[in-house]
PDB file of C-alpha atoms in Angstrom:
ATOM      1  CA  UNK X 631      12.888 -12.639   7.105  1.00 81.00           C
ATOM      2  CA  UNK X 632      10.261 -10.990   4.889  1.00 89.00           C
ATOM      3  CA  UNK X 633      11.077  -9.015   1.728  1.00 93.00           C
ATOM      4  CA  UNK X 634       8.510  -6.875   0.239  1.00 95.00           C
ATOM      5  CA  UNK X 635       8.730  -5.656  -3.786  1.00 96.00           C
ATOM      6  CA  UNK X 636       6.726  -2.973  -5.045  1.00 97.00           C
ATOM      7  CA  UNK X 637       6.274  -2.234  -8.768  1.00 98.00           C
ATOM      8  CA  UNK X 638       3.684  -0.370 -11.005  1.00 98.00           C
ATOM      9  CA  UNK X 639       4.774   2.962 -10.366  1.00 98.00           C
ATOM     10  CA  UNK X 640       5.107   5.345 -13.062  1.00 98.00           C
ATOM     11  CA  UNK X 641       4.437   8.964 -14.370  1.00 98.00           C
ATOM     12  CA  UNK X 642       0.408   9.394 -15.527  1.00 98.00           C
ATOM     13  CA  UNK X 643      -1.799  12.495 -16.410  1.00 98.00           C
ATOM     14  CA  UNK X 644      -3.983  13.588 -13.560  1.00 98.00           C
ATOM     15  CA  UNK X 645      -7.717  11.444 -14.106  1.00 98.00           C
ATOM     16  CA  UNK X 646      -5.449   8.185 -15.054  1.00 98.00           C
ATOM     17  CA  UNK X 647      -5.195   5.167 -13.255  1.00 98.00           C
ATOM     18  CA  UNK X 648      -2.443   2.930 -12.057  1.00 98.00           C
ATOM     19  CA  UNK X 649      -2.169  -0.186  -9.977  1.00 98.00           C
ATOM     20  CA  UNK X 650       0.639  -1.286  -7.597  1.00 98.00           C
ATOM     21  CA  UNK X 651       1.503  -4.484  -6.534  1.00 98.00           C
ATOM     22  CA  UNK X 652       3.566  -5.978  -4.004  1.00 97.00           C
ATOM     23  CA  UNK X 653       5.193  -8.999  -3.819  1.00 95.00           C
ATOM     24  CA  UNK X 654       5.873 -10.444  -0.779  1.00 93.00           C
ATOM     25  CA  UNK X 655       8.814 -13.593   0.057  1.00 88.00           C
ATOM     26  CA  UNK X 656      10.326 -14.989   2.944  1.00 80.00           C
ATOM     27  CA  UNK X 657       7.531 -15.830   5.109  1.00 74.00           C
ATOM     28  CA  UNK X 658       3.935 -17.147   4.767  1.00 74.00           C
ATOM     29  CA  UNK X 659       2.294 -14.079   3.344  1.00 71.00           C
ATOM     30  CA  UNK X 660      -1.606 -15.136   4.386  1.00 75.00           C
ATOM     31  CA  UNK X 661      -1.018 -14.451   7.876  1.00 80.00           C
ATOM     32  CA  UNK X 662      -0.022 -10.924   7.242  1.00 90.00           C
ATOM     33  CA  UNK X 663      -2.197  -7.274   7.317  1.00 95.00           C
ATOM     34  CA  UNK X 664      -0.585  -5.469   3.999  1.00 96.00           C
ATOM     35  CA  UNK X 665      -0.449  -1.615   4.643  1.00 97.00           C
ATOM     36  CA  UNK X 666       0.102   1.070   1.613  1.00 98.00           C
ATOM     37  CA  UNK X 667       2.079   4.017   2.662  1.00 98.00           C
ATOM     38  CA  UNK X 668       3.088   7.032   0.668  1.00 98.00           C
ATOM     39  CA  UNK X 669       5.792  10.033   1.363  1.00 98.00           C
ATOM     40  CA  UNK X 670       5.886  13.339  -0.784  1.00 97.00           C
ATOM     41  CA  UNK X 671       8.851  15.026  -1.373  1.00 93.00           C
ATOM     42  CA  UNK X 672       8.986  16.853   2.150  1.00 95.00           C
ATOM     43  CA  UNK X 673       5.999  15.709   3.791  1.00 97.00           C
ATOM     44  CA  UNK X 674       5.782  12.743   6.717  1.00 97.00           C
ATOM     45  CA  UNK X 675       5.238   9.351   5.670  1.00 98.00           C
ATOM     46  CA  UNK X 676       1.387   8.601   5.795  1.00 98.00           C
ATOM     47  CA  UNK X 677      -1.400   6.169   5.779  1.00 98.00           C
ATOM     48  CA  UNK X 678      -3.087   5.537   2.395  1.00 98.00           C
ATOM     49  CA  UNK X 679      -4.873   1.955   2.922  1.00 98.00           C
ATOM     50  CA  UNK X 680      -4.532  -1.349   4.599  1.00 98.00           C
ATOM     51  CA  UNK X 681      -6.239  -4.827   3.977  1.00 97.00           C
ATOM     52  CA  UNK X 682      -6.850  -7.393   7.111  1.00 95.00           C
ATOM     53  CA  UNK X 683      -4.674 -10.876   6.187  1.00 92.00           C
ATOM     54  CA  UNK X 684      -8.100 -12.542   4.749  1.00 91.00           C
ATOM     55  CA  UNK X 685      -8.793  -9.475   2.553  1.00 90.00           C
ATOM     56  CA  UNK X 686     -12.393  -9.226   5.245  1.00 92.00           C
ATOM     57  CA  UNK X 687     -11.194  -5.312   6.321  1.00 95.00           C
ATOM     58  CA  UNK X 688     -10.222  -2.530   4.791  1.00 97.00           C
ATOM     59  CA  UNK X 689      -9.809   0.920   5.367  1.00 98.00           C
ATOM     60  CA  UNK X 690      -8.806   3.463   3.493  1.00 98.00           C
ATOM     61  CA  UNK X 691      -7.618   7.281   3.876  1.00 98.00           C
ATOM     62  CA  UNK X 692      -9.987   9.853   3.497  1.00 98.00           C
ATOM     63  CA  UNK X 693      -7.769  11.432   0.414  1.00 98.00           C
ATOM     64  CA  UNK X 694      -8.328   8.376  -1.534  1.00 98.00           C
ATOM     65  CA  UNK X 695     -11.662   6.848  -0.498  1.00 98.00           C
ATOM     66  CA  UNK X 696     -13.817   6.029  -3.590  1.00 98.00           C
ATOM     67  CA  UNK X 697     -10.412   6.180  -6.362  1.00 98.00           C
ATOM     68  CA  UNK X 698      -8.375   3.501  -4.590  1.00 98.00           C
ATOM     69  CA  UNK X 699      -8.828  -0.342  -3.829  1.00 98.00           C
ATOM     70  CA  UNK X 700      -6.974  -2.512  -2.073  1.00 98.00           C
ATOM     71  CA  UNK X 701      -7.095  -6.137  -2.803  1.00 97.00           C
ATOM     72  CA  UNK X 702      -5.035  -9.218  -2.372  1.00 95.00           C
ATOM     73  CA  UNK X 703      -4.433 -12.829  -3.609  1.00 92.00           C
ATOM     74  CA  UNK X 704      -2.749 -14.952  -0.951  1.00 90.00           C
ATOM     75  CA  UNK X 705      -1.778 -17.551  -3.404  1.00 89.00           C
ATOM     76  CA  UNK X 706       0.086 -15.503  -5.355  1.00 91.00           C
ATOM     77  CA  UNK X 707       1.894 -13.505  -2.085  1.00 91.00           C
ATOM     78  CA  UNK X 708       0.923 -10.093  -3.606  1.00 94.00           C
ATOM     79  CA  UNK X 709      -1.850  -7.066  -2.490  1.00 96.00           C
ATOM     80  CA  UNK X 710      -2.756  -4.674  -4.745  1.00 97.00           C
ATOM     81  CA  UNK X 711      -3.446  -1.405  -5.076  1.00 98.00           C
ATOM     82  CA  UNK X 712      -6.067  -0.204  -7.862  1.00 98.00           C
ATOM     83  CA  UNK X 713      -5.663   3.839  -8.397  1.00 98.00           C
ATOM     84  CA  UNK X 714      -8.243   5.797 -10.474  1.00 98.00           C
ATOM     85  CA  UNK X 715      -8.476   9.136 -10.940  1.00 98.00           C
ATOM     86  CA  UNK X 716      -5.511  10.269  -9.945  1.00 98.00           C
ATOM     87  CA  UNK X 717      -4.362  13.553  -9.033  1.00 98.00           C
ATOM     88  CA  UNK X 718      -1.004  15.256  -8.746  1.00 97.00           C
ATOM     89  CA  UNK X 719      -1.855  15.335  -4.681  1.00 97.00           C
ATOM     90  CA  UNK X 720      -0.982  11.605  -5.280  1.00 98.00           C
ATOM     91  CA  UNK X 721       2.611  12.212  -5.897  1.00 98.00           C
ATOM     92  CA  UNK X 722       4.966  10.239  -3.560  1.00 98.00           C
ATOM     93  CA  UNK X 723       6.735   7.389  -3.690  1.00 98.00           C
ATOM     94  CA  UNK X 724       4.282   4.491  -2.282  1.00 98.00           C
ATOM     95  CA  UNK X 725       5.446   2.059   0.099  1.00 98.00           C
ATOM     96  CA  UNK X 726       3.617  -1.170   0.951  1.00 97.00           C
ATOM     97  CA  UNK X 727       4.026  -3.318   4.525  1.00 97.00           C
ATOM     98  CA  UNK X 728       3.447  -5.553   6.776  1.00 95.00           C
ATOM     99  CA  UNK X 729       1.925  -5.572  10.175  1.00 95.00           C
ATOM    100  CA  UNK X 730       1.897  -8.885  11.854  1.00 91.00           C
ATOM    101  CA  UNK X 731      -0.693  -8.324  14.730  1.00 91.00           C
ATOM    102  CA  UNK X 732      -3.346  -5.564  13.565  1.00 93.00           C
ATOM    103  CA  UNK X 733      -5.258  -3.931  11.068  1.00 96.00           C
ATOM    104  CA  UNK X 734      -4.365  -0.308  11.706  1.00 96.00           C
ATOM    105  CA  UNK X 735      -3.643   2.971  10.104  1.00 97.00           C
ATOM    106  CA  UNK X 736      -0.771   4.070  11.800  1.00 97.00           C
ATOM    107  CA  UNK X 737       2.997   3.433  10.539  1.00 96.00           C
ATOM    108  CA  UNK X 738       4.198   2.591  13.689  1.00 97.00           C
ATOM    109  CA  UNK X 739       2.220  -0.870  13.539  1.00 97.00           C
ATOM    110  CA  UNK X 740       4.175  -2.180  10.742  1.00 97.00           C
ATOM    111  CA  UNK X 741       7.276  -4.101  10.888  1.00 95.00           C
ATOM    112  CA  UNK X 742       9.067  -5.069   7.306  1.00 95.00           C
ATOM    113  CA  UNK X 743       8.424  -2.385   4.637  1.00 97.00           C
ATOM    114  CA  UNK X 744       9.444  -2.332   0.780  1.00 97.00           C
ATOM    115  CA  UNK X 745      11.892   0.485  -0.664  1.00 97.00           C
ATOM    116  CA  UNK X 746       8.729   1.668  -2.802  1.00 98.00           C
ATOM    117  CA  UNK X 747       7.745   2.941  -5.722  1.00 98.00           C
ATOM    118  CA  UNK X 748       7.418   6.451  -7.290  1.00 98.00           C
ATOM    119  CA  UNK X 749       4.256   7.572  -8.519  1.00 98.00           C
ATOM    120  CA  UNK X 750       3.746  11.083 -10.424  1.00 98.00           C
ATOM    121  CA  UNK X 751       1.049  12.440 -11.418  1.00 98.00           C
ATOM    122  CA  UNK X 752       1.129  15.633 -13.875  1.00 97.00           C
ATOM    123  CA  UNK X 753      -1.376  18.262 -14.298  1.00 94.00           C
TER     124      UNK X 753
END
């Protein structure tokens, strides 16, 4: 079984930064694509960016290009995510995940997920 902890959330003012890290356990980590999701209050869960299991790939969501990375260290079993310039459309609580067989941008792909962590942004 593989367990997945987020942490970094917090509350920041809008142009801040944060960064997010998840810790992964259970299984061997390096074989794994690491997805960040994110869910506003109301709104469908949805793609924010996802990093290939050598850290080679990444892709990103249009809404964040350019203000987030994504990085990982396999030795340590965690992937980051670096957020700059944050805006309150970046409100949600932010889930990270695992796919085991492809580098992809849809939710469906992933099969062990965190419980997340909120993130608020004020004005």
């Amino acid at each position: 079984q593989l367990q997945l902890v987020e942490s970094g959330g917090g509350l920041v003012q809008a142009g801040g930064s944060l960064r997010l890290s998840c810790a992964a356990s259970g299984r061997t980590f390096s074989w794994y694509h690491m997805g960040w999701f994110r869910q506003a209050p109301g709104k469908e869960r949805e793609f924010v960016a996802v990093i290939s299991w050598s850290g080679g790939i990444t892709y990103y969501a249009d809404s964040v290009k350019g203000r987030f990375t994504c990085s990982r260290d396999n030795a340590k079993n965690t992937v980051l995510l670096q957020m700059n310039s944050l805006k309150p459309e970046d409100t949600a609580i932010y889930y990270c995940a695992v796919s085991l067989s492809t580098v992809s941008r849809n939710r469906a792909a992933y099969e062990y997920w965190g419980q997340g962590t909120q993130v608020t942004v004020s004005s």
